[in-house]
Amino acid sequence: MLPAPTLAGDRLAASAALSVLRQLPDGVVVVEQHPDGSWEVVMANDAAVELSGISRDHLLHGGKELLRLVGVDEKGARAISRAFEAGRPAGVTTLLGRADGTRLWASLDLAPLDLPDAGAKLWAAVVRDVSAQVETAKLEQVRLDIERRARLALSIVARVSDLLQDADSTDVLRAIADLVTRQVVAWSGFYVLGRELAEVDGIVDHPDTRPRRFTAEELATDPVLELFEGTTMRTVRLEPGEHGEPGTLTAELLRLLQPRLESMPEAEGSVLVLPVLGRQRTLALFVALPHRGPTSAKIAGVLDLEGAEEAIAILPDEVGTVLELVARRVGMAMDNAQLYVREHLLAETLQRAMLPEQADVQGLDVWTYYSPNVEHAQVGGDWYDVVHLDEDTVAVVIGDVVGHDVEAAAAMGQLRSVVRAYAQELVDPGTVLGRVDTLVTSMNIPRNASLVYATLTRRGDDAWHLAYSRAGHLPALLVRDGEVTTLDGAGGSLIGFGTGPRGTARAEMLPGDVLVLYTDGLVERRDRGMREGLEALIELSASVHAPDAAGVGEELLQLADAPEDDVAVVVIRVPGGKGPGQDGTVLRRRRWQLPSDAASIGRARHAVRRACDAWGISEVGAAELVISELMANAVMHGWGRIGLRLQDTGDGLRMEVEDANPAPPVTREHHSSRVGGFGMHIVDRLADWGWRPTTGGKVVWARVRTDNGRTGGARAELA
């Protein structure tokens, strides 16, 4: 049984407790709390004196100034006061000051001392230096924050990459700019330099219209122009009040952005401009208006530690990094898209250059068509040829070389030359293909090829004799009075694989008959086999009653509404016959590809006359004059081949002429001393007209109204 405590025992225990507190290795301070809420330090051990760097006398007699003396911040002082008021143990982490002016993070564990004989309420505060732990925790928080922002940046770039998968979208750049605006800046957008500086929403091929090289002085006074002329990634910060000499691109950009700056109080006021780099030049500008306030974490303010400036130096500016990554990613996509467009146009131009220019054949109505597969940027192997052998003989060939690459196109060019050479010998088609076999075998052409070679020889005034031979190609079709004959005779193996003489099959073509030669791209699709496609072509050919070859061809092209391969078609019609004198079909439109030479003007007039005859438009004089002027402008001022399209609009004839020159047509002022130059004035007097840009140049259109000039027939709506 323990003895009852005595007063002497209580004093001895209190003395022992204080002795223990003085000897603890951690800093210990005993505080006396007075009834009025004030307090003072009544004991501080050696560790507390050493930790604070303040003398014991100052610690014991600091009074109300003690908190200021040791540098406890306002937050820490409030936490200590709340612990005293509650009368319960508490822990506080606060900044303390040392006598030498340095500061440290300290952990204060406060607990009331249960000493009844002490005569006052005493508290013990154990003080530990936890600066290292706080520093570690702060650094870890910074690392987590940096990681979070890095993940955000990567997620933005990943989302940009996803958006660029649909690079053909007309608003893909606007979608990217909106994404960056929501996550990073107050506003952003993309600008290109065409004929003028303009904001764009989609990736398109804008021609570089800068006419000359600029001097170093001009570049130095125009930061935006310097970005366009440069090929390195960097960010230029523009201040509206400090940049923009009149007449410079910089001034023009700031003028375009001024309404946004004025309407966005959350924007900082400055403008960040980054180049969107392609492989060899700057394609566009990425422009951003940053938010007000800091653009990156200020680590010194977070940590308040020595070495913080070094930490800042190795951290990137997150906003700048995101903008740069987006600009680089868009630059790659834009460059690839524009490269694809240029390669596709080049390939198509090369392919068309290898195809013959369609010539008029007296006594025959000939229409030819070629369209490359849009999924391939390379040239293909489909080809056709129409050759005058003499006044009464015409040779026709259509073929297909396996593949969609330059090698296929080269093989096609070689075959075309070989067939043309042997065709001049005026022998039967089987003999021609036999000789082609022999030469191709010796030339070791690496690609397989199929073709149909035919000759048409005049018989009297109206009829023609047809002779043909096939080398692994689909049979031609002969259409007469709604009946279709498949010309499948004289079949043989692919070119270069013939082992013996090739045969020749024959047929007669009478007035009104139509001969159709084609490649497999017209009939074959993934969802339709070759046999089903051929049956569909035969059925459609039997139902077409257009009075001209171009009308027949347009109807047959319905089978290739979504072609998955190159398409080549040759339609030959013998004029006359018992068929309808006018076009009774719904699709009242025609198209041709013509060379850029003067002879095409006459061919276009002939096409207009034939179309008007087919559509029952009797007054064609104005239409002929208008198409002559449009074609003359295209021949004189256009580039490349000329596309001619005609359409019956129901109240007139619409004519479209397309060339590769993007410059719009110009109506010049009248001048009595000038010869020529009045073409568009003539068009303006006779027709409604206009123009529109295309990815490959422009289209100039005109519509001649012929409300009372019809003799009957169906009507078609303008597409």
XYZ file of C-alpha atoms in Angstrom:
719
model
C 0.000 0.000 0.000
C 1.434 3.327 -1.151
C 1.847 6.052 1.418
C -0.393 9.094 1.132
C 1.261 11.984 -0.643
C 2.607 14.778 1.444
C 3.300 18.418 0.686
C 7.032 17.730 0.875
C 6.571 14.898 -1.588
C 4.735 17.165 -4.071
C 7.489 19.717 -3.951
C 10.088 17.028 -4.438
C 8.214 15.692 -7.473
C 7.867 19.148 -8.986
C 11.544 19.820 -8.477
C 12.441 16.516 -10.087
C 10.165 17.222 -13.053
C 11.733 20.593 -13.685
C 15.187 19.052 -13.378
C 14.299 16.482 -16.036
C 12.941 19.177 -18.370
C 16.160 21.165 -18.085
C 18.240 18.150 -19.099
C 16.194 17.057 -22.125
C 18.089 17.306 -25.475
C 15.114 19.040 -27.088
C 14.422 22.652 -26.329
C 11.982 22.979 -23.427
C 10.263 26.116 -22.247
C 7.940 26.313 -19.213
C 5.317 29.034 -19.497
C 3.194 30.417 -16.664
C -0.350 31.323 -17.693
C -1.898 34.135 -15.623
C -5.635 34.470 -14.847
C -5.900 37.525 -17.089
C -4.722 35.429 -20.047
C -1.204 36.817 -20.168
C 1.772 34.527 -19.823
C 5.493 34.532 -19.339
C 8.399 32.122 -19.583
C 9.520 30.872 -16.171
C 12.057 28.288 -17.319
C 14.044 27.553 -20.453
C 16.539 24.737 -20.681
C 19.950 24.968 -22.330
C 18.745 23.329 -25.568
C 16.030 26.015 -25.959
C 18.580 28.795 -25.424
C 20.933 27.256 -27.993
C 18.127 26.619 -30.488
C 16.841 30.190 -30.356
C 20.183 31.892 -30.070
C 18.559 34.236 -27.523
C 19.961 34.625 -24.009
C 18.157 33.004 -21.107
C 17.556 36.427 -19.562
C 15.714 37.607 -22.672
C 13.676 34.449 -22.769
C 12.666 34.739 -19.086
C 11.905 38.449 -19.114
C 10.665 39.045 -22.648
C 7.075 39.317 -21.496
C 4.601 40.278 -24.184
C 7.456 41.059 -26.550
C 8.663 37.484 -26.496
C 6.665 36.346 -29.535
C 8.020 39.234 -31.556
C 11.481 38.604 -30.174
C 11.558 35.017 -31.329
C 9.833 35.887 -34.602
C 6.696 33.765 -34.253
C 4.454 34.711 -37.168
C 0.832 35.790 -36.767
C -0.528 32.393 -37.728
C 1.643 30.660 -35.099
C 0.687 33.182 -32.375
C -3.021 32.551 -32.994
C -2.478 28.781 -32.757
C -0.669 29.172 -29.374
C -3.427 31.401 -27.989
C -6.123 28.903 -29.029
C -4.238 26.087 -27.240
C -4.032 28.154 -23.995
C -7.727 28.981 -24.150
C -8.739 25.368 -24.695
C -6.482 24.095 -21.907
C -5.633 20.974 -23.890
C -2.368 19.731 -25.433
C -1.705 21.009 -28.932
C 0.947 20.929 -31.630
C 1.995 23.962 -33.660
C 4.489 24.278 -36.540
C 5.669 27.837 -37.058
C 8.574 29.953 -38.183
C 10.892 31.126 -35.389
C 13.566 33.765 -35.497
C 17.094 33.404 -34.219
C 19.278 36.087 -32.690
C 21.523 36.085 -35.798
C 18.562 36.937 -38.035
C 18.108 33.514 -39.580
C 14.808 31.713 -39.417
C 13.869 28.099 -38.868
C 10.807 25.932 -38.918
C 9.995 24.770 -35.371
C 7.567 22.222 -34.000
C 6.001 23.281 -30.653
C 4.304 20.541 -28.630
C 2.287 22.325 -25.869
C 0.980 20.474 -22.808
C -0.346 21.746 -19.385
C 1.681 20.662 -16.321
C -0.394 19.109 -13.542
C 1.435 20.649 -10.534
C -1.190 21.685 -7.941
C 1.412 23.137 -5.560
C 2.955 25.318 -8.238
C 0.648 28.214 -7.379
C -0.069 28.965 -11.098
C -1.052 27.183 -14.307
C 2.091 26.013 -16.027
C 2.607 24.813 -19.591
C 5.532 22.956 -21.069
C 6.512 23.581 -24.675
C 8.917 21.143 -26.328
C 10.604 22.883 -29.258
C 12.259 20.956 -32.129
C 13.991 22.158 -35.286
C 11.977 20.572 -38.158
C 13.340 22.730 -40.989
C 14.696 19.696 -42.848
C 11.343 17.914 -42.709
C 9.444 21.013 -43.822
C 11.879 21.595 -46.657
C 11.478 18.015 -47.771
C 7.695 18.272 -47.632
C 7.681 21.548 -49.548
C 10.008 20.163 -52.198
C 7.796 17.104 -52.527
C 4.773 19.362 -52.952
C 6.600 21.321 -55.619
C 7.578 18.104 -57.369
C 3.969 16.954 -57.278
C 2.842 20.317 -58.624
C 5.416 20.173 -61.416
C 4.360 16.619 -62.230
C 0.729 17.662 -62.289
C 1.443 20.526 -64.649
C 3.628 18.261 -66.793
C 0.770 15.781 -67.035
C -1.545 18.627 -67.976
C 0.873 19.751 -70.693
C 1.203 16.210 -72.039
C -2.551 15.731 -71.981
C -3.014 18.929 -73.978
C -0.441 17.850 -76.557
C -2.034 14.381 -76.728
C -5.436 15.973 -77.283
C -3.945 18.191 -80.000
C -2.583 15.066 -81.693
C -6.043 13.500 -81.536
C -7.609 16.580 -83.130
C -4.987 16.555 -85.886
C -6.079 13.056 -86.895
C -8.888 14.888 -88.680
C -6.555 17.326 -90.414
C -9.009 17.741 -93.311
C -11.572 19.325 -90.996
C -12.220 22.957 -91.833
C -12.028 24.021 -88.171
C -9.255 21.806 -86.746
C -7.010 24.789 -85.899
C -9.879 26.591 -84.217
C -10.561 23.494 -82.102
C -6.892 23.342 -81.057
C -6.832 27.041 -80.206
C -10.006 26.680 -78.129
C -8.439 23.762 -76.228
C -5.340 25.813 -75.391
C -7.518 28.782 -74.416
C -9.527 26.707 -71.945
C -6.441 25.201 -70.294
C -3.534 27.645 -70.560
C -4.138 31.208 -71.783
C -6.848 33.842 -72.066
C -7.091 33.440 -75.869
C -5.150 31.873 -78.756
C -5.400 31.554 -82.534
C -3.497 30.770 -85.736
C -2.559 33.299 -88.426
C -1.177 32.815 -91.939
C 0.406 35.229 -94.368
C -1.289 34.998 -97.742
C -2.186 38.106 -99.652
C -2.608 39.587 -96.184
C -2.280 38.466 -92.574
C -5.416 36.549 -91.614
C -6.685 34.214 -88.889
C -7.458 30.685 -90.107
C -9.510 27.824 -88.707
C -8.308 24.923 -90.862
C -5.116 23.476 -92.333
C -5.032 24.607 -95.959
C -2.249 25.237 -98.438
C -1.728 28.981 -98.408
C 0.705 30.145 -101.098
C 3.699 32.146 -99.927
C 3.192 35.537 -101.550
C 6.242 37.310 -100.112
C 7.780 38.722 -103.304
C 11.367 39.302 -102.168
C 14.005 38.842 -99.539
C 14.017 41.420 -96.773
C 16.960 43.361 -95.432
C 18.348 42.908 -91.944
C 17.079 46.376 -91.044
C 13.532 45.539 -92.167
C 13.555 42.310 -90.178
C 14.929 44.046 -87.079
C 12.040 46.539 -87.080
C 9.360 43.919 -87.720
C 9.474 41.003 -85.224
C 6.507 39.210 -86.810
C 8.066 39.348 -90.272
C 11.304 38.059 -88.755
C 9.408 35.060 -87.386
C 7.944 34.349 -90.824
C 11.363 34.614 -92.445
C 13.095 32.493 -89.806
C 13.238 28.740 -89.345
C 13.883 28.446 -85.595
C 11.432 28.029 -82.752
C 11.273 30.973 -80.358
C 8.649 33.079 -78.609
C 8.291 36.802 -79.244
C 6.462 38.920 -76.655
C 4.817 42.011 -78.126
C 3.699 44.996 -76.060
C 1.082 47.016 -77.962
C 2.527 50.311 -76.777
C 6.119 49.451 -77.666
C 5.879 47.583 -80.984
C 4.295 48.046 -84.338
C 5.792 50.604 -86.673
C 3.181 51.593 -89.273
C 3.173 49.380 -92.351
C 4.784 46.353 -90.663
C 3.300 42.909 -90.116
C 3.732 43.469 -86.396
C 1.505 46.533 -86.534
C -1.031 44.623 -88.627
C -1.141 41.734 -86.127
C -1.556 44.098 -83.165
C -4.340 45.905 -85.032
C -6.166 42.603 -85.567
C -5.754 41.672 -81.895
C -6.655 45.047 -80.396
C -10.414 44.324 -80.106
C -9.649 41.120 -78.194
C -7.223 42.861 -75.860
C -9.812 45.530 -75.089
C -12.603 43.004 -74.443
C -10.572 40.659 -72.197
C -9.773 42.156 -68.783
C -8.354 38.779 -67.732
C -5.645 39.047 -70.419
C -2.257 40.382 -69.420
C -2.097 42.906 -72.243
C 0.976 41.509 -73.982
C 0.935 39.134 -76.973
C 2.944 35.907 -77.323
C 3.794 34.936 -80.918
C 5.359 31.607 -81.924
C 6.217 30.327 -85.421
C 4.449 27.219 -86.732
C 7.425 25.609 -88.428
C 7.399 23.335 -91.449
C 10.398 21.500 -92.809
C 11.780 24.461 -94.717
C 9.766 27.524 -93.783
C 7.379 29.058 -91.290
C 3.846 28.106 -92.309
C 1.816 30.138 -89.817
C 1.900 31.945 -86.471
C 0.495 30.700 -83.181
C -0.664 33.740 -81.200
C -1.695 33.735 -77.521
C -2.851 36.303 -74.973
C -1.572 35.162 -71.533
C -3.568 35.509 -68.325
C -2.743 38.239 -65.849
C -0.376 37.165 -63.046
C 2.560 34.781 -63.030
C 2.889 32.319 -65.843
C 4.833 29.748 -63.831
C 5.378 28.699 -60.244
C 7.663 30.988 -58.238
C 9.473 28.408 -56.178
C 11.205 30.936 -53.954
C 7.890 32.235 -52.662
C 6.691 28.720 -51.956
C 9.776 27.477 -50.170
C 11.489 30.536 -48.747
C 14.637 28.408 -48.716
C 18.229 28.850 -49.664
C 18.926 27.524 -53.169
C 15.423 28.358 -54.430
C 16.795 30.498 -57.263
C 18.690 27.488 -58.595
C 15.430 25.520 -58.503
C 13.753 28.202 -60.625
C 16.528 28.072 -63.190
C 15.961 24.412 -64.021
C 12.152 24.645 -64.222
C 10.597 25.487 -67.623
C 7.941 28.085 -68.092
C 4.973 25.734 -68.294
C 2.846 28.072 -70.366
C 5.637 28.707 -72.846
C 6.409 24.995 -73.020
C 2.817 24.059 -73.795
C 2.537 26.746 -76.467
C 5.793 25.635 -78.074
C 4.798 21.958 -78.086
C 1.435 22.797 -79.649
C 3.077 25.001 -82.292
C 5.577 22.252 -83.191
C 2.890 19.571 -83.394
C 0.623 21.715 -85.568
C 3.604 22.627 -87.769
C 4.354 18.965 -88.483
C 0.717 18.209 -89.291
C 0.303 21.309 -91.454
C 3.509 20.584 -93.349
C 2.501 16.955 -93.929
C -0.977 17.963 -95.074
C 0.342 20.569 -97.466
C 3.017 18.180 -98.715
C 0.331 15.573 -99.393
C -1.768 18.104 -101.309
C 1.235 19.198 -103.391
C 2.283 15.597 -104.076
C -1.265 14.650 -104.983
C -1.602 17.574 -107.394
C 1.831 16.833 -108.849
C 0.982 13.156 -109.245
C -2.340 13.920 -110.882
C -0.695 16.449 -113.189
C 1.949 13.880 -114.141
C -0.703 11.242 -114.717
C -2.805 13.528 -116.883
C 0.293 14.633 -118.812
C 0.835 10.989 -119.771
C -2.740 10.693 -121.043
C -3.476 11.878 -124.591
C -5.247 15.112 -125.393
C -8.640 14.196 -126.759
C -8.913 15.197 -130.408
C -12.011 15.585 -132.574
C -12.639 12.592 -134.814
C -14.637 13.381 -137.910
C -17.636 11.079 -138.100
C -17.408 9.950 -134.468
C -18.459 11.451 -131.147
C -15.616 10.619 -128.689
C -15.623 11.334 -124.938
C -12.825 10.369 -122.547
C -12.563 10.532 -118.766
C -9.876 9.869 -116.189
C -10.001 10.300 -112.393
C -7.294 9.194 -109.956
C -8.185 7.494 -106.699
C -8.240 10.269 -104.054
C -6.887 7.898 -101.406
C -3.527 7.690 -103.165
C -1.078 10.560 -103.596
C 0.902 8.532 -106.137
C 0.310 8.233 -109.847
C -1.567 5.197 -111.044
C -1.493 2.839 -113.981
C -4.872 3.386 -115.724
C -4.548 4.847 -119.221
C -6.270 5.296 -122.539
C -5.337 6.519 -126.009
C -7.221 7.617 -129.131
C -5.021 7.803 -132.252
C -5.757 8.856 -135.847
C -4.014 6.266 -138.010
C -5.285 7.724 -141.290
C -8.356 9.577 -142.577
C -10.581 6.514 -142.223
C -9.001 4.619 -139.320
C -8.939 5.389 -135.596
C -7.134 3.285 -132.981
C -8.467 3.116 -129.417
C -6.714 1.515 -126.445
C -7.523 1.346 -122.749
C -5.394 -0.417 -120.151
C -4.470 -0.863 -116.527
C -1.002 -1.411 -115.047
C -0.957 -3.008 -111.599
C -0.067 -0.595 -108.775
C -0.360 3.029 -107.665
C 3.210 4.265 -107.763
C 5.795 5.828 -110.023
C 6.902 2.422 -111.306
C 3.340 1.696 -112.449
C 3.186 5.066 -114.207
C 6.541 4.424 -115.887
C 5.331 1.038 -117.135
C 2.154 2.690 -118.407
C 4.182 5.294 -120.312
C 6.338 2.597 -121.905
C 3.321 0.543 -122.958
C 1.584 3.553 -124.423
C 4.621 4.333 -126.575
C 4.988 0.701 -127.697
C 1.315 0.331 -128.653
C 1.330 3.637 -130.524
C 4.417 2.600 -132.473
C 2.981 -0.747 -133.609
C -0.456 0.762 -134.290
C 1.067 2.889 -137.050
C 1.765 -0.266 -139.053
C -1.998 -0.561 -139.750
C -2.185 -4.277 -139.009
C -4.999 -6.063 -137.204
C -5.243 -5.692 -133.370
C -4.198 -9.289 -132.656
C -0.958 -8.800 -134.566
C -0.298 -5.516 -132.750
C -0.690 -7.138 -129.330
C 1.478 -10.080 -130.360
C 4.296 -7.713 -131.273
C 3.758 -5.777 -128.037
C 4.124 -9.081 -126.147
C 7.473 -9.761 -127.764
C 8.888 -6.300 -127.119
C 7.588 -6.052 -123.540
C 9.150 -9.422 -122.717
C 12.529 -8.232 -123.967
C 12.168 -4.894 -122.130
C 11.550 -6.759 -118.859
C 8.846 -4.320 -117.698
C 8.327 -5.232 -114.010
C 4.547 -4.657 -113.794
C 1.673 -6.726 -115.143
C -0.719 -4.908 -117.462
C -4.057 -5.553 -119.136
C -5.490 -3.708 -122.124
C -7.988 -3.702 -124.981
C -6.768 -2.518 -128.367
C -9.328 -1.725 -131.070
C -9.470 -0.072 -134.486
C -12.482 1.586 -136.106
C -12.436 1.778 -139.887
C -14.973 3.822 -141.854
C -17.433 1.814 -143.991
C -19.277 4.156 -146.306
C -20.695 7.407 -144.972
C -22.200 6.229 -141.686
C -21.034 2.799 -140.518
C -17.710 1.770 -138.960
C -15.989 -1.603 -138.796
C -14.679 -2.516 -135.343
C -11.761 -4.902 -134.808
C -10.366 -5.610 -131.354
C -8.140 -7.837 -129.252
C -7.998 -8.221 -125.455
C -5.036 -8.895 -123.183
C -6.544 -9.893 -119.828
C -8.804 -6.823 -119.722
C -12.531 -6.460 -119.082
C -14.600 -6.648 -122.269
C -15.830 -3.534 -124.020
C -19.578 -2.999 -124.441
C -21.455 -2.294 -127.674
C -24.871 -0.660 -127.121
C -27.472 -0.635 -129.908
C -31.109 0.394 -129.421
C -31.081 -0.515 -125.729
C -29.415 -3.888 -126.319
C -25.916 -4.441 -124.905
C -23.389 -6.816 -126.457
C -20.359 -7.838 -124.422
C -17.340 -7.834 -126.720
C -15.574 -10.716 -125.044
C -13.962 -12.287 -128.083
C -10.258 -12.444 -128.879
C -9.338 -12.861 -125.235
C -5.803 -13.570 -124.077
C -3.365 -13.365 -121.209
C -1.853 -10.217 -119.739
C 0.649 -8.280 -121.788
C 4.056 -9.930 -121.713
C 2.614 -13.378 -120.952
C 1.396 -14.237 -124.445
C 2.914 -17.481 -125.731
C 1.375 -17.604 -129.170
C -0.523 -15.590 -131.786
C -3.319 -13.389 -130.472
C -6.712 -13.334 -132.135
C -8.810 -10.507 -133.517
C -12.587 -10.238 -133.112
C -14.818 -8.041 -135.245
C -18.138 -6.189 -135.113
C -20.008 -3.497 -137.009
C -20.985 -0.116 -135.572
C -24.032 1.560 -137.106
C -25.406 5.079 -136.597
C -26.567 5.471 -133.002
C -24.312 2.680 -131.686
C -22.200 3.319 -128.601
C -18.881 1.653 -127.718
C -17.818 1.736 -124.039
C -14.277 0.902 -122.903
C -13.394 1.155 -119.214
C -11.056 0.056 -116.419
C -12.049 -1.956 -113.361
C -12.233 1.154 -111.143
C -15.642 1.889 -112.737
C -17.278 -1.370 -111.662
C -15.350 -2.880 -108.730
C -15.817 -1.891 -105.081
C -15.268 -3.495 -101.682
C -18.995 -4.077 -101.258
C -19.506 -5.257 -104.843
C -17.633 -7.952 -106.709
C -16.374 -7.681 -110.268
C -19.194 -9.814 -111.711
C -21.909 -7.815 -109.921
C -20.295 -4.550 -111.020
C -20.139 -5.670 -114.647
C -23.794 -6.701 -114.554
C -24.695 -3.282 -113.101
C -22.744 -1.555 -115.897
C -24.519 -3.598 -118.578
C -27.925 -2.834 -117.066
C -27.174 0.869 -116.811
C -25.774 1.026 -120.370
C -28.995 -0.473 -121.725
C -31.071 2.247 -120.032
C -29.037 5.262 -121.163
C -30.545 7.195 -124.063
C -28.402 10.320 -124.146
C -27.860 11.543 -127.730
C -24.150 12.262 -127.270
C -21.078 10.412 -125.964
C -20.545 12.883 -123.103
C -24.112 12.311 -121.891
C -23.657 8.542 -122.001
C -20.397 8.838 -120.074
C -21.927 11.027 -117.370
C -24.684 8.462 -116.816
C -22.206 5.590 -116.581
C -20.102 7.443 -114.008
C -22.943 6.956 -111.525
C -21.347 3.573 -110.846
C -18.203 5.348 -109.631
C -19.850 7.730 -107.165
C -17.308 6.615 -104.513
C -14.383 5.184 -106.529
C -11.878 3.015 -104.697
C -9.461 2.832 -107.635
C -8.422 4.908 -110.629
C -11.171 5.230 -113.260
C -10.645 5.580 -117.011
C -13.528 5.543 -119.509
C -13.728 5.980 -123.290
C -17.162 6.375 -124.915
C -17.461 6.424 -128.711
C -20.812 7.076 -130.395
C -21.622 6.944 -134.084
C -23.830 10.002 -134.766
C -27.333 9.450 -136.116
C -29.551 6.468 -135.609
C -33.140 6.146 -134.437
C -32.521 7.226 -130.870
C -34.008 10.353 -129.254
C -32.851 13.665 -130.596
C -32.750 15.166 -127.115
C -31.391 14.115 -123.760
C -34.192 12.559 -121.742
C -32.073 11.828 -118.686
C -32.208 13.661 -115.382
C -28.426 14.223 -115.105
C -28.038 17.098 -117.509
C -24.365 17.840 -117.115
C -21.192 17.329 -119.120
C -17.460 17.630 -118.361
C -14.225 17.604 -120.316
C -10.486 18.017 -119.688
C -8.885 20.159 -122.389
C -5.283 21.186 -123.100
C -4.260 24.794 -122.621
C -3.994 25.719 -126.299
C -6.025 27.728 -128.779
C -7.632 24.651 -130.365
C -9.495 24.032 -127.115
C -11.547 27.189 -127.645
C -13.120 25.705 -130.784
C -13.632 22.356 -129.030
C -15.445 24.131 -126.185
C -17.783 25.876 -128.649
C -18.462 22.523 -130.303
C -19.212 20.976 -126.889
C -21.682 23.778 -126.098
C -23.479 23.330 -129.421
C -23.735 19.561 -128.946
C -24.986 19.940 -125.338
C -27.590 22.527 -126.381
C -28.806 20.197 -129.143
C -29.093 17.363 -126.627
C -30.946 19.513 -124.075
C -33.281 21.268 -126.499
C -31.764 24.737 -126.099
C -32.252 26.345 -129.502
C -30.630 29.756 -129.048
C -26.948 28.965 -128.555
C -25.249 32.030 -130.057
C -24.823 33.840 -126.744
C -23.614 30.657 -125.038
C -20.989 30.062 -127.749
C -19.720 33.636 -127.446
C -19.519 33.449 -123.635
C -17.681 30.100 -123.589
C -15.253 31.414 -126.210
C -14.306 34.335 -123.960
C -14.007 32.183 -120.821
C -11.851 29.614 -122.606
C -9.700 32.318 -124.203
C -8.975 33.784 -120.759
C -8.080 30.332 -119.423
C -5.760 29.626 -122.372
C -4.046 33.028 -122.185
C -3.837 33.538 -118.417
C -4.451 30.145 -116.819
C -2.072 27.365 -115.874
C -2.194 23.665 -116.675
C -5.093 21.745 -118.165
C -8.519 23.341 -118.428
C -11.648 21.782 -116.983
C -14.892 22.491 -118.843
C -18.260 21.714 -117.238
C -21.748 22.344 -118.628
C -25.080 22.001 -116.845
C -28.722 22.565 -117.708
C -30.077 24.583 -114.770
C -33.708 24.564 -115.859
C -33.739 28.225 -116.864
C -30.484 28.394 -118.745
C -27.058 26.940 -119.413
C -24.356 27.111 -116.741
C -20.765 26.934 -117.958
C -17.718 26.501 -115.717
C -14.079 26.825 -116.749
C -11.395 25.757 -114.264
C -7.648 26.360 -114.402
C -4.743 26.299 -111.934
C -4.130 30.059 -111.750
C -5.657 31.301 -108.443
C -5.776 34.938 -109.614
C -9.378 36.112 -110.156
C -10.624 37.341 -113.562
C -10.388 41.098 -114.051
C -12.840 43.336 -115.885
C -10.639 46.032 -117.374
C -11.715 49.609 -117.969
C -12.677 50.601 -121.488
C -10.015 52.429 -123.455
C -10.433 53.453 -127.075
C -6.765 52.854 -127.928
C -6.523 49.366 -126.434
C -6.860 46.274 -128.606
C -8.555 43.336 -126.873
C -9.166 42.953 -123.159
C -12.951 43.242 -123.453
C -13.756 39.567 -122.913
C -15.266 39.868 -119.441
C -17.296 42.906 -120.549
C -18.863 40.706 -123.234
C -19.542 37.989 -120.668
C -21.029 40.582 -118.314
C -23.473 41.762 -120.992
C -24.625 38.296 -122.014
C -24.667 36.285 -118.765
C -24.623 36.192 -115.004
C -21.088 35.293 -113.978
C -18.736 34.941 -111.041
C -15.767 32.991 -109.804
C -14.678 30.940 -106.785
C -11.281 29.740 -105.552
C -10.435 26.036 -105.450
C -7.613 24.078 -103.828
C -5.920 23.874 -107.221
C -6.718 27.303 -108.680
C -10.101 28.866 -109.562
C -13.376 28.295 -111.383
C -14.990 31.017 -113.501
C -18.672 30.384 -114.159
C -21.325 31.996 -116.317
C -25.028 31.298 -116.769
C -26.812 32.227 -119.975
C -30.537 32.423 -119.409
C -32.642 30.816 -122.147
C -36.152 30.980 -120.703
C -37.847 30.878 -124.114
C -35.213 28.952 -125.950
C -36.337 25.399 -125.241
C -37.930 22.797 -127.418
C -38.864 20.406 -124.624
C -37.240 17.829 -122.355
C -36.687 17.362 -118.638
C -35.230 19.959 -116.281
C -32.499 19.604 -113.690
C -31.856 21.627 -110.554
C -28.548 23.443 -110.175
C -26.260 21.520 -107.849
